Backbone as JSON, one array per atom type, in Angstrom:
{
  "sequence": "RLRTKKAFVDEINKALAKSEGLTLKDLLFYWGTPYPATVCSVEMFQALENLEARRDDMLLVSYPRCGECIINCLLMKQIPSPRILATHLNYDCLPRSISKNKAKILVLFRNPKDTAVSFFHFHNSVPRVPSYSSWDEFFSEFMNGKVVWGSCFDHAVTWNKHIEDENTMIIIYEDLKENLTASVKQIAEFFGFFPTAEQIQSIADSATFQAVDNKAEETHGAVGSILFHKGKFVYILLKNLFIEAQNQEMDAKFKVCLDGVKLGIKLKYDVYCKA",
  "N": [[20.9, -8.26, 17.19], [17.66, -7.17, 17.61], [15.33, -9.73, 18.69], [12.05, -10.5, 19.04], [9.11, -8.73, 17.94], [8.2, -7.34, 20.16], [10.49, -6.74, 21.55], [11.56, -4.63, 19.64], [10.34, -2.01, 20.06], [9.38, -1.86, 22.73], [12.93, -2.3, 23.19], [12.99, 0.87, 21.65], [11.64, 2.21, 23.11], [12.72, 2.96, 25.27], [15.12, 3.92, 24.57], [13.92, 6.31, 23.64], [13.42, 7.53, 25.99], [15.8, 7.63, 27.63], [17.64, 9.6, 26.39], [16.15, 12.93, 26.12], [16.58, 16.21, 26.28], [19.0, 16.05, 23.56], [21.38, 17.65, 22.42], [23.38, 18.43, 19.16], [25.85, 18.63, 20.09], [25.82, 16.26, 21.48], [25.95, 14.36, 19.75], [26.89, 11.45, 18.5], [30.01, 10.34, 16.3], [31.56, 9.48, 14.2], [33.58, 8.85, 11.95], [33.91, 11.34, 11.32], [30.7, 11.71, 10.39], [27.61, 12.5, 12.06], [26.11, 10.65, 14.48], [22.75, 9.31, 16.28], [23.64, 9.03, 19.05], [21.83, 7.36, 21.11], [21.28, 4.64, 19.95], [23.38, 4.08, 18.68], [26.63, 3.11, 19.19], [30.3, 3.77, 19.36], [31.55, 1.22, 18.81], [30.0, -0.61, 18.02], [29.76, 0.6, 15.53], [32.16, -0.88, 15.24], [32.13, -3.37, 15.31], [30.67, -4.0, 13.47], [31.33, -4.2, 11.26], [32.91, -5.89, 11.5], [31.25, -8.53, 10.58], [29.03, -10.94, 9.32], [28.33, -10.53, 6.86], [25.25, -13.28, 4.83], [24.09, -15.04, 2.16], [22.13, -15.18, 1.21], [20.86, -12.38, 2.42], [18.57, -10.11, 3.64], [19.16, -6.19, 2.44], [17.99, -3.38, 3.48], [17.93, 0.18, 2.62], [18.3, 3.07, 3.58], [18.53, 6.49, 3.5], [17.75, 9.05, 6.41], [13.99, 9.18, 7.26], [12.98, 8.85, 4.7], [10.82, 7.43, 3.46], [11.82, 4.48, 4.5], [9.61, 2.91, 6.83], [7.6, 1.91, 5.21], [8.55, 0.65, 3.21], [9.93, -1.65, 5.01], [7.3, -2.92, 5.78], [6.1, -3.77, 3.77], [8.98, -6.32, 2.44], [8.55, -7.21, 5.94], [5.92, -9.07, 4.68], [6.24, -9.8, 2.32], [8.53, -11.86, 2.96], [9.2, -14.88, 4.25], [11.72, -16.36, 6.3], [14.68, -15.7, 5.33], [17.34, -13.85, 6.73], [16.7, -10.12, 7.66], [18.09, -6.94, 6.77], [18.43, -3.75, 7.69], [19.33, -0.39, 7.32], [20.86, 2.49, 7.76], [23.27, 3.33, 6.94], [25.71, 4.92, 4.0], [26.92, 3.35, 1.05], [29.61, 2.94, 2.01], [30.36, 2.66, 4.55], [29.55, 0.29, 5.24], [29.44, -3.67, 5.85], [32.1, -4.72, 4.7], [31.68, -7.38, 4.03], [29.28, -7.95, 2.98], [28.98, -6.84, 0.19], [31.28, -8.71, -0.46], [29.57, -11.04, -0.55], [28.14, -10.92, -2.26], [25.11, -10.26, -0.46], [21.64, -9.36, -1.49], [20.85, -5.69, -2.05], [18.28, -3.59, -0.95], [17.78, -0.24, -2.12], [16.27, 2.49, -0.51], [15.27, 5.82, -2.24], [13.83, 9.04, -2.35], [12.87, 12.5, -3.46], [14.32, 15.0, -2.22], [13.99, 17.56, -1.12], [11.68, 17.8, 0.18], [12.06, 15.1, 1.51], [13.87, 16.6, 3.29], [12.3, 18.5, 4.69], [10.48, 16.25, 5.72], [12.0, 15.51, 7.11], [13.16, 17.63, 9.05], [11.08, 17.77, 10.36], [10.51, 15.83, 11.61], [13.13, 15.73, 13.56], [11.65, 17.54, 15.22], [10.42, 15.82, 17.05], [11.03, 14.18, 17.55], [12.99, 12.64, 20.99], [15.85, 12.39, 20.7], [17.15, 12.84, 19.04], [18.72, 15.91, 18.12], [17.05, 19.25, 18.28], [15.85, 21.75, 16.11], [15.15, 25.21, 16.17], [14.0, 27.16, 13.96], [13.4, 26.45, 11.11], [15.32, 28.14, 9.36], [16.95, 27.71, 10.56], [17.91, 24.14, 10.81], [17.7, 23.71, 7.56], [20.4, 25.24, 6.98], [22.86, 23.53, 8.89], [21.42, 21.01, 7.21], [21.67, 21.4, 4.6], [24.51, 21.27, 5.09], [24.6, 19.19, 6.15], [25.31, 19.03, 8.73], [23.7, 17.0, 9.6], [22.13, 14.64, 12.52], [22.65, 11.57, 10.62], [24.64, 12.49, 8.42], [24.97, 13.68, 5.18], [22.45, 14.13, 3.18], [22.88, 14.03, 0.55], [25.75, 13.21, -0.62], [25.01, 10.76, 0.55], [24.4, 9.96, -1.51], [25.29, 10.02, -3.5], [27.62, 8.42, -3.37], [25.77, 5.81, -3.12], [24.85, 6.11, -6.09], [27.13, 5.7, -7.86], [27.2, 2.52, -6.97], [24.93, 1.74, -8.53], [23.59, 0.18, -10.58], [24.83, -2.14, -9.65], [25.26, -6.1, -9.2], [23.55, -6.83, -7.28], [22.41, -4.95, -5.73], [19.02, -2.87, -5.75], [17.96, 0.57, -6.89], [15.49, 2.41, -5.99], [12.57, 4.32, -6.32], [10.11, 6.58, -3.33], [7.83, 8.56, -4.62], [7.69, 6.82, -7.04], [6.78, 3.69, -5.37], [4.81, 5.18, -3.93], [2.63, 6.32, -6.51], [2.36, 3.81, -7.26], [2.38, 1.43, -5.8], [1.18, -1.05, -6.1], [2.72, -2.02, -8.15], [5.27, -1.79, -7.58], [5.3, -3.18, -5.8], [5.98, -5.82, -6.44], [7.44, -5.43, -8.05], [9.9, -5.7, -6.29], [9.38, -7.83, -5.24], [10.43, -9.69, -7.26], [13.02, -9.04, -7.67], [13.48, -9.75, -5.64], [13.53, -12.38, -5.34], [10.91, -13.65, -5.32], [8.22, -15.14, -6.36], [5.0, -13.68, -6.26], [1.32, -14.7, -6.5], [-0.72, -12.76, -8.12], [-3.86, -11.93, -6.79], [-1.56, -11.79, -4.28], [-0.48, -9.25, -4.58], [-1.94, -8.14, -3.71], [-2.29, -7.76, -1.62], [-0.39, -7.53, 0.17], [0.26, -5.06, -0.56], [-2.15, -4.25, -0.05], [-2.09, -3.59, 2.82], [-0.08, -1.82, 3.42], [-0.42, 0.72, 2.46], [-0.24, 3.94, 2.97], [-2.47, 4.41, 5.24], [-2.72, 1.97, 6.61], [-0.09, 1.61, 7.29], [-0.03, 3.26, 9.18], [-2.83, 2.74, 11.63], [-1.08, 0.97, 12.66], [0.99, 2.06, 13.92], [2.31, 2.74, 16.71], [1.53, -0.53, 17.61], [3.02, -1.32, 16.52], [5.87, 0.22, 16.59], [6.13, 1.89, 18.44], [6.49, 4.11, 20.93], [7.19, 6.04, 19.13], [5.81, 5.46, 17.07], [3.46, 7.03, 15.31], [4.92, 9.51, 15.25], [7.11, 8.16, 13.04], [5.34, 8.08, 10.83], [4.36, 10.26, 9.98], [2.11, 12.43, 7.66], [2.29, 12.22, 3.83], [0.99, 14.55, 2.47], [0.66, 16.44, 4.42], [2.69, 17.02, 4.34], [4.2, 18.02, 1.73], [2.24, 20.35, 1.87], [3.68, 21.36, 4.21], [6.72, 21.64, 2.68], [6.34, 23.6, 1.18], [5.23, 25.85, 1.75], [7.36, 26.99, 4.08], [10.1, 26.99, 2.43], [11.86, 28.73, 1.41], [12.6, 31.15, -1.67], [15.26, 31.43, -2.37], [16.01, 29.16, -0.58], [15.21, 27.49, -1.96], [16.44, 28.13, -4.95], [18.92, 27.15, -3.88], [19.17, 24.81, -3.13], [19.08, 23.41, -6.0], [20.77, 23.62, -6.91], [23.09, 22.26, -5.52], [21.64, 19.57, -5.93], [22.08, 19.43, -8.82], [24.96, 20.17, -8.99], [25.68, 17.7, -7.76], [23.81, 15.51, -8.64], [23.23, 15.89, -11.23], [21.77, 13.74, -14.16], [23.23, 12.9, -14.45], [22.27, 8.68, -13.55], [20.94, 8.23, -10.86], [20.73, 10.91, -10.32], [18.82, 11.14, -12.52], [16.13, 9.06, -12.46], [15.48, 10.43, -9.68], [14.07, 11.95, -10.48], [14.09, 15.42, -10.79], [13.17, 17.66, -11.65], [10.7, 17.78, -12.17], [9.18, 16.31, -9.55], [10.33, 18.42, -7.14], [10.78, 21.83, -8.0], [9.99, 24.5, -7.66]],
  "CA": [[19.47, -8.53, 16.43], [16.32, -7.82, 18.36], [13.92, -11.01, 17.88], [11.03, -10.57, 18.18], [8.32, -7.19, 17.04], [8.13, -6.9, 21.5], [12.28, -6.0, 22.09], [12.14, -4.19, 19.33], [9.87, -1.62, 20.66], [11.49, -1.96, 24.36], [14.16, -0.75, 22.47], [13.05, 2.1, 20.59], [11.21, 3.32, 23.99], [14.17, 2.92, 26.46], [16.24, 5.25, 23.52], [13.35, 7.51, 23.56], [13.43, 8.21, 27.58], [16.03, 8.27, 28.37], [17.33, 11.62, 25.01], [15.83, 14.27, 26.11], [17.41, 17.23, 25.62], [20.06, 16.2, 22.55], [22.15, 18.58, 21.2], [25.18, 18.33, 18.39], [27.49, 18.53, 20.77], [26.19, 15.47, 22.75], [25.33, 12.82, 19.29], [28.46, 10.38, 17.93], [30.41, 11.28, 15.24], [32.41, 8.33, 13.77], [34.66, 9.11, 10.83], [33.31, 13.16, 10.57], [29.57, 11.99, 10.45], [27.4, 12.51, 13.33], [24.52, 9.43, 14.2], [22.15, 9.27, 17.59], [24.33, 8.09, 20.11], [20.9, 6.4, 21.95], [21.08, 3.73, 19.52], [23.72, 4.41, 17.59], [28.85, 3.53, 19.98], [31.43, 3.17, 18.23], [32.03, -0.42, 19.69], [28.32, -0.8, 17.48], [30.23, -0.26, 13.79], [33.86, -1.71, 15.0], [31.55, -4.66, 15.46], [29.75, -4.04, 11.68], [33.19, -4.33, 9.6], [33.18, -7.9, 10.76], [29.72, -8.58, 10.12], [29.82, -11.82, 8.12], [26.69, -11.12, 5.76], [25.36, -14.17, 4.58], [24.14, -14.78, 0.81], [19.78, -14.22, 0.92], [20.34, -11.46, 4.12], [17.98, -8.72, 2.43], [19.42, -5.48, 3.6], [17.09, -2.28, 3.06], [19.0, 1.68, 3.58], [17.69, 4.7, 3.37], [18.55, 8.51, 4.54], [16.15, 9.54, 7.05], [12.84, 10.04, 6.03], [12.88, 8.16, 2.8], [9.59, 6.21, 3.58], [11.75, 3.31, 5.53], [9.01, 2.3, 7.07], [6.45, 1.91, 3.97], [9.09, -0.78, 2.76], [10.52, -2.06, 5.69], [6.31, -3.76, 5.6], [6.43, -4.4, 2.88], [9.23, -6.47, 2.69], [7.96, -8.37, 6.85], [4.49, -9.47, 5.16], [6.38, -11.49, 2.22], [9.79, -12.61, 3.31], [9.55, -15.8, 6.42], [13.14, -17.04, 6.56], [15.91, -14.55, 5.15], [17.22, -12.64, 8.2], [16.13, -8.49, 7.01], [18.01, -6.18, 7.7], [17.99, -1.41, 7.84], [20.22, 0.37, 7.74], [20.9, 4.15, 6.9], [24.33, 3.77, 6.02], [25.84, 4.56, 2.82], [27.44, 1.93, 0.97], [30.76, 2.67, 2.47], [30.33, 2.2, 5.98], [28.84, -0.55, 5.3], [30.32, -4.22, 6.33], [32.81, -5.78, 3.18], [31.72, -8.64, 3.72], [27.69, -7.69, 2.03], [28.93, -7.03, -1.19], [31.66, -9.79, -1.21], [29.04, -12.82, -0.18], [26.51, -10.79, -3.08], [23.36, -9.76, -0.66], [21.0, -8.44, -2.28], [20.48, -4.53, -0.84], [17.11, -2.6, -1.79], [17.82, 1.46, -1.76], [14.77, 3.74, -1.4], [15.53, 7.04, -2.06], [12.85, 10.12, -2.1], [12.8, 13.87, -2.95], [15.57, 16.24, -1.13], [12.86, 18.7, -0.76], [10.77, 16.62, 0.54], [13.16, 14.64, 2.38], [14.33, 17.81, 3.93], [11.1, 19.26, 5.27], [10.11, 15.82, 7.25], [12.68, 15.38, 8.99], [13.06, 18.71, 10.27], [9.79, 17.12, 11.12], [11.31, 14.09, 12.57], [14.16, 16.52, 14.43], [11.83, 18.81, 16.06], [9.65, 16.18, 17.33], [11.95, 13.06, 18.55], [13.75, 14.2, 21.66], [17.13, 10.94, 20.4], [18.09, 13.6, 17.96], [18.31, 17.43, 17.8], [15.87, 19.44, 18.48], [15.85, 23.39, 15.85], [14.42, 26.75, 16.95], [13.9, 27.11, 13.31], [13.67, 25.75, 9.5], [15.68, 27.46, 8.36], [18.31, 26.97, 11.14], [17.45, 23.38, 10.37], [18.02, 23.98, 6.26], [21.66, 24.97, 7.14], [22.71, 22.14, 8.59], [20.69, 19.96, 7.01], [22.73, 21.5, 3.58], [25.62, 21.54, 5.37], [25.6, 17.29, 6.76], [25.49, 19.0, 10.25], [22.19, 16.41, 10.58], [22.49, 12.11, 12.03], [23.58, 10.63, 9.13], [25.5, 12.6, 7.26], [24.58, 14.8, 4.06], [20.99, 13.74, 1.91], [24.0, 14.12, -0.46], [26.54, 12.54, 0.33], [24.63, 9.42, 1.08], [22.93, 9.7, -2.51], [26.67, 10.68, -4.47], [28.41, 7.04, -2.56], [24.76, 5.21, -3.52], [24.74, 5.94, -7.46], [28.6, 4.08, -8.17], [27.19, 1.02, -7.02], [23.0, 1.65, -9.18], [24.15, -1.51, -11.39], [25.55, -3.54, -9.41], [23.96, -7.62, -9.52], [23.0, -7.02, -6.18], [21.53, -3.97, -5.48], [18.07, -2.56, -6.77], [17.12, 2.02, -6.34], [13.41, 2.24, -5.15], [11.78, 5.76, -4.98], [9.65, 6.69, -2.69], [7.5, 8.77, -5.26], [7.11, 5.41, -7.29], [5.97, 4.27, -4.3], [3.6, 6.45, -3.85], [2.83, 6.3, -7.37], [1.81, 2.36, -7.86], [2.44, 0.68, -4.98], [1.06, -3.0, -6.97], [3.79, -2.39, -9.49], [6.15, -1.49, -7.15], [5.42, -4.23, -4.7], [5.66, -6.81, -7.81], [9.33, -5.37, -8.79], [10.67, -5.44, -5.26], [9.97, -8.7, -5.12], [10.63, -10.99, -8.45], [14.22, -9.33, -7.35], [14.81, -11.22, -4.35], [13.47, -14.27, -5.95], [10.03, -14.44, -4.99], [6.54, -15.07, -7.45], [3.39, -14.01, -5.66], [0.84, -14.31, -7.66], [-1.35, -11.1, -8.83], [-3.85, -11.84, -5.2], [-1.16, -11.87, -3.05], [1.09, -9.38, -4.28], [-2.8, -7.33, -3.87], [-3.1, -8.19, -0.64], [0.53, -6.72, -0.07], [-0.05, -3.05, -0.86], [-2.73, -3.35, 1.21], [-1.24, -3.37, 4.05], [1.19, -1.51, 3.4], [-0.85, 1.51, 2.55], [0.42, 4.67, 4.45], [-3.42, 4.99, 6.26], [-2.61, 0.67, 7.11], [0.69, 1.04, 8.57], [-0.37, 4.14, 10.91], [-3.19, 2.45, 11.72], [-0.35, 0.2, 13.79], [2.67, 2.56, 14.35], [2.18, 2.46, 18.49], [2.29, -1.62, 17.87], [4.82, -1.72, 15.66], [7.39, 1.22, 16.3], [6.43, 1.29, 20.07], [6.26, 5.46, 21.25], [8.29, 7.38, 17.78], [4.99, 5.25, 15.71], [3.02, 8.23, 15.01], [5.78, 9.98, 15.1], [7.79, 8.13, 12.28], [4.58, 7.66, 9.78], [4.11, 11.55, 9.08], [0.92, 12.24, 6.38], [2.69, 12.81, 3.06], [-0.12, 15.5, 2.06], [0.64, 17.78, 5.18], [5.15, 17.53, 3.41], [3.64, 19.04, 0.82], [2.03, 21.58, 2.65], [4.53, 22.44, 4.88], [7.48, 22.16, 1.71], [5.07, 24.58, 0.0], [5.1, 26.97, 3.56], [8.88, 26.33, 3.71], [11.03, 26.6, 1.16], [11.62, 30.48, -0.28], [13.25, 30.85, -3.06], [16.44, 30.96, -1.8], [16.98, 27.68, -0.89], [15.39, 26.34, -3.67], [17.6, 27.87, -5.76], [19.89, 26.98, -3.39], [18.28, 23.24, -3.25], [18.38, 22.93, -7.85], [21.41, 24.28, -7.25], [22.33, 21.12, -4.63], [21.05, 18.28, -6.28], [22.82, 20.34, -10.21], [26.82, 19.93, -8.81], [26.0, 16.73, -6.96], [23.34, 14.34, -9.19], [22.07, 17.04, -12.65], [22.22, 13.71, -15.95], [23.72, 11.0, -13.63], [21.43, 7.53, -13.55], [20.47, 8.44, -9.77], [19.6, 11.73, -10.49], [17.3, 10.69, -14.0], [15.76, 7.93, -11.28], [14.4, 10.97, -8.53], [12.65, 12.83, -11.71], [13.68, 16.61, -9.67], [11.72, 18.86, -12.29], [8.83, 16.93, -11.85], [8.82, 16.39, -7.65], [11.59, 19.39, -6.25], [10.98, 22.33, -8.85], [9.19, 25.28, -7.27]],
  "C": [[18.42, -8.77, 17.69], [15.31, -9.36, 18.15], [13.04, -11.63, 17.77], [11.2, -8.76, 18.35], [8.84, -6.4, 19.38], [9.27, -5.69, 21.57], [11.98, -4.85, 21.3], [11.17, -2.4, 19.96], [9.59, -1.18, 22.66], [12.33, -0.58, 23.89], [14.02, 0.52, 21.98], [13.23, 3.52, 22.25], [12.04, 3.37, 24.95], [14.67, 4.14, 25.46], [15.21, 6.26, 24.27], [13.52, 8.34, 25.31], [15.09, 8.63, 27.85], [17.43, 9.78, 27.25], [16.6, 11.9, 25.05], [16.54, 15.19, 26.09], [18.54, 17.45, 25.02], [20.54, 17.34, 21.81], [23.09, 18.25, 20.14], [25.96, 17.81, 19.1], [27.68, 16.52, 21.38], [25.52, 13.7, 21.78], [27.45, 12.09, 19.1], [28.48, 10.3, 16.99], [31.61, 9.76, 15.5], [32.45, 8.76, 11.94], [33.79, 10.31, 10.27], [31.82, 12.59, 10.87], [28.59, 11.68, 12.43], [26.19, 11.61, 13.52], [24.17, 9.46, 15.64], [22.65, 8.31, 18.54], [23.01, 6.99, 21.0], [20.95, 4.86, 20.74], [22.8, 3.61, 18.53], [25.92, 4.48, 19.21], [29.18, 3.14, 18.62], [31.61, 1.75, 18.55], [30.95, -0.92, 19.18], [29.34, -0.72, 15.77], [31.37, -0.29, 14.41], [33.53, -2.93, 14.73], [31.19, -4.91, 14.07], [30.36, -4.55, 11.11], [33.25, -5.82, 10.35], [32.43, -8.94, 11.48], [30.33, -9.11, 8.62], [27.96, -11.58, 8.0], [26.64, -12.81, 5.31], [24.29, -13.58, 3.11], [22.47, -14.45, 0.56], [19.77, -13.55, 3.09], [20.06, -11.13, 2.65], [18.0, -7.56, 3.58], [18.67, -4.42, 2.68], [18.55, -0.94, 3.71], [18.37, 2.39, 2.3], [18.13, 5.5, 3.86], [17.78, 8.02, 4.56], [15.33, 9.95, 6.38], [12.67, 9.34, 4.66], [11.81, 7.64, 2.27], [10.62, 4.39, 3.93], [11.14, 2.13, 5.65], [8.05, 1.54, 6.48], [6.55, -0.23, 3.51], [9.24, -1.83, 3.4], [8.21, -3.71, 5.79], [6.22, -4.74, 4.51], [7.13, -6.44, 2.83], [9.14, -8.17, 4.39], [6.92, -9.08, 5.97], [4.87, -10.21, 4.05], [7.26, -11.93, 1.95], [9.66, -13.91, 4.61], [10.88, -15.83, 6.45], [14.43, -15.65, 6.72], [15.99, -13.14, 6.47], [17.43, -10.41, 7.32], [16.82, -7.17, 7.65], [17.93, -4.55, 7.48], [18.47, -0.67, 8.3], [20.13, 1.7, 6.95], [21.85, 4.97, 6.37], [24.73, 4.05, 4.69], [26.61, 3.28, 3.18], [28.86, 2.29, 1.55], [30.66, 2.88, 3.86], [29.89, 0.73, 5.88], [29.62, -2.02, 5.47], [31.06, -4.28, 4.32], [31.98, -7.27, 2.82], [29.56, -9.03, 2.73], [27.81, -7.91, 0.56], [29.92, -8.27, -2.52], [30.79, -10.91, -1.12], [27.31, -12.07, -1.08], [24.51, -10.94, -1.87], [22.78, -8.81, -1.06], [20.52, -6.96, -1.68], [19.2, -4.21, -1.9], [17.22, -0.83, -1.4], [16.64, 2.45, -1.66], [15.1, 5.49, -0.69], [13.65, 7.52, -2.23], [13.38, 11.77, -2.43], [13.41, 14.48, -1.7], [14.57, 16.37, -0.23], [12.29, 18.08, 0.4], [11.5, 15.41, 2.18], [13.59, 15.23, 3.84], [13.09, 17.97, 5.36], [10.36, 18.44, 6.39], [10.96, 15.23, 7.75], [13.71, 16.68, 10.27], [11.95, 18.65, 11.49], [9.97, 16.62, 12.84], [11.8, 15.12, 14.0], [13.44, 16.82, 16.05], [10.41, 17.62, 17.63], [10.03, 14.34, 17.93], [13.12, 13.71, 19.5], [15.29, 13.31, 21.34], [17.98, 11.96, 19.97], [18.18, 15.35, 18.23], [17.35, 18.05, 17.86], [16.45, 21.2, 16.5], [15.55, 23.89, 15.77], [14.19, 26.67, 15.91], [14.13, 27.05, 12.73], [14.64, 26.17, 8.95], [17.47, 28.06, 8.84], [18.36, 25.02, 10.97], [17.85, 23.21, 8.78], [20.0, 24.35, 5.75], [21.78, 23.99, 7.49], [21.96, 21.12, 7.99], [21.56, 20.1, 4.91], [24.12, 21.09, 3.47], [26.23, 19.66, 5.04], [25.36, 17.22, 8.12], [24.5, 17.95, 10.39], [22.43, 15.32, 11.16], [22.4, 12.26, 10.86], [24.02, 10.98, 8.49], [24.25, 13.3, 6.69], [23.58, 13.68, 2.95], [22.01, 13.81, 1.2], [24.53, 13.86, -0.7], [26.12, 11.4, -0.01], [24.03, 9.4, -0.75], [23.88, 10.13, -3.68], [27.33, 9.05, -4.62], [26.64, 6.31, -3.12], [25.12, 4.84, -4.95], [26.09, 5.38, -8.25], [28.15, 3.18, -7.95], [25.52, 0.89, -8.1], [23.05, 0.85, -10.25], [24.97, -2.84, -11.14], [24.14, -4.47, -9.33], [23.11, -7.5, -8.73], [22.03, -5.7, -5.41], [19.91, -3.03, -6.98], [17.51, -1.38, -6.46], [16.16, 2.0, -6.58], [13.98, 3.1, -5.65], [10.75, 5.68, -4.3], [8.19, 8.04, -3.93], [7.14, 7.41, -6.83], [6.22, 4.57, -6.27], [4.67, 4.2, -3.67], [2.89, 6.23, -4.94], [1.93, 4.9, -7.98], [2.6, 1.51, -6.87], [2.54, -0.75, -5.31], [2.19, -3.0, -7.93], [5.31, -2.25, -8.27], [6.53, -2.77, -5.99], [5.88, -6.3, -6.41], [7.12, -6.97, -8.0], [10.03, -5.44, -7.71], [10.57, -7.57, -4.96], [10.44, -10.35, -5.56], [12.73, -10.19, -7.58], [14.64, -9.64, -5.9], [14.3, -12.34, -4.48], [11.63, -15.03, -5.23], [8.18, -13.78, -6.26], [5.46, -14.49, -6.9], [3.03, -14.34, -6.95], [0.42, -12.98, -6.89], [-2.13, -10.9, -7.09], [-2.85, -11.35, -4.16], [-0.34, -10.66, -3.2], [-0.23, -7.53, -3.83], [-2.85, -7.03, -2.54], [-2.08, -7.67, 0.23], [0.53, -5.59, 0.25], [-1.75, -3.0, -0.15], [-2.68, -3.18, 2.05], [-0.62, -2.73, 4.32], [1.34, -0.02, 3.71], [-0.38, 2.84, 3.17], [-0.97, 4.29, 5.69], [-3.17, 3.37, 7.4], [-1.53, 1.03, 8.11], [0.13, 2.07, 9.46], [-1.62, 3.94, 11.29], [-2.12, 1.67, 12.91], [0.75, 0.71, 13.92], [2.42, 2.32, 16.09], [2.7, 1.01, 18.59], [2.74, -1.32, 17.56], [6.32, -1.01, 15.43], [7.1, 1.32, 18.18], [5.34, 3.67, 19.72], [6.66, 6.41, 19.58], [6.63, 6.3, 16.66], [5.06, 6.7, 15.0], [4.14, 9.78, 15.34], [6.43, 9.32, 13.36], [6.92, 7.98, 10.52], [3.16, 8.68, 9.57], [3.33, 11.21, 7.68], [2.33, 13.46, 5.16], [2.42, 14.05, 2.57], [1.09, 16.51, 3.3], [2.43, 17.93, 4.84], [4.31, 17.89, 2.83], [2.96, 20.58, 1.43], [2.74, 22.43, 2.9], [6.17, 22.55, 3.35], [7.03, 23.97, 0.97], [5.51, 26.69, 0.95], [6.76, 28.08, 3.86], [9.68, 26.89, 3.41], [10.63, 28.29, 0.7], [12.61, 30.54, -1.19], [14.45, 31.05, -3.49], [17.24, 30.22, -1.08], [16.24, 26.47, -1.38], [15.49, 26.6, -4.42], [18.56, 27.45, -5.12], [20.5, 25.22, -3.66], [18.73, 22.34, -4.28], [20.12, 22.83, -7.17], [22.69, 22.89, -6.43], [22.84, 20.22, -5.91], [22.38, 18.78, -8.68], [23.63, 19.47, -10.07], [26.39, 18.67, -9.31], [25.34, 15.83, -7.89], [22.63, 14.38, -10.03], [23.07, 15.14, -13.59], [23.04, 12.52, -14.91], [22.84, 9.87, -13.65], [20.23, 7.9, -11.84], [19.41, 8.94, -9.57], [17.66, 11.44, -11.53], [15.75, 9.79, -13.09], [14.48, 8.85, -9.86], [12.94, 12.19, -9.61], [13.04, 14.24, -10.31], [13.17, 17.44, -10.38], [10.44, 18.34, -12.26], [8.57, 16.69, -10.29], [9.56, 17.43, -7.23], [11.59, 20.78, -7.01], [9.92, 23.3, -8.24], [8.26, 25.65, -8.12]]
}
C-alpha cells in the first residue's frame, strides 16, 4: 500500500512512462480477464488471495470510468484512520476475508452507455491500456468483455447477487450528479459516520467535478486530466458515437443481464440510456 499522496502520484507517472504502445496482447490475462500489466501482476493477484481484511476496512468498488475518483475524494475527506481500499475487481475476485470479516463495501455503478463512451476516451488517452482505431472497434470489444478489467455486464451481474449483503451498499453515479449532498450523507452513515449538515455540505463542495478537476494533477499526476473527463462532453459523444444498431445491441444486452433485477432497477436504464 502506498503511504503518501506523493508516492501514489510517482507510481502512476512511472507506470505511464513504461507503458507506451501497449496492445491487447501485452496485457496480463488472469482467470481470462485482461488487466493493465503495468499496474497488475500474477504475484499481486496471488497475494490478494491471502490479504487479511479488517472489519473497519472500507472498500470502494467500481467498473472503470464509473465515477470512482469522485467517490474516493468523498471518502478521503470524511474518514480519518481506517484503511480505504479501491478496486475494479468483481466480487468473485476479492479476498475471501473481506466477506468473512464483514468489511464494508461501497459499490459504484454508472449507466453502461456513458461508461462505454468514457472508457473509449480513456483507452485512447492513456498509454498503459490499448488504444482503438475507431469507436466501432472499441464497441465490439467492450460488448464482448475484451477491454481491460473485462465485461461491464459481468461485473454488474456478479455484484447484483450481493446487493442485499449487510456490508454492501450500491450507489449510482447519476444519483451522485443529481444530489451530491444527499449522497454524502448516505455514504457517511453507511460507514458509521454522522457529520453535521455543515460538514456534509463542505465535503460535497470539495468533491464537485470542478473542485476535483482543479486538483487533478496534484492528486493523480500525469493521468489526472484524463481521469476527470467532463461529463457534458461524454453526453455529446454518446449522442454522436452510438448508431442505432449499437443502441439496440446494448439495450438487448442490458435486458438479458439486468432487466427486472434490483441493480437493473436502480440503474434507471429507461431514463438514462434510451436513445
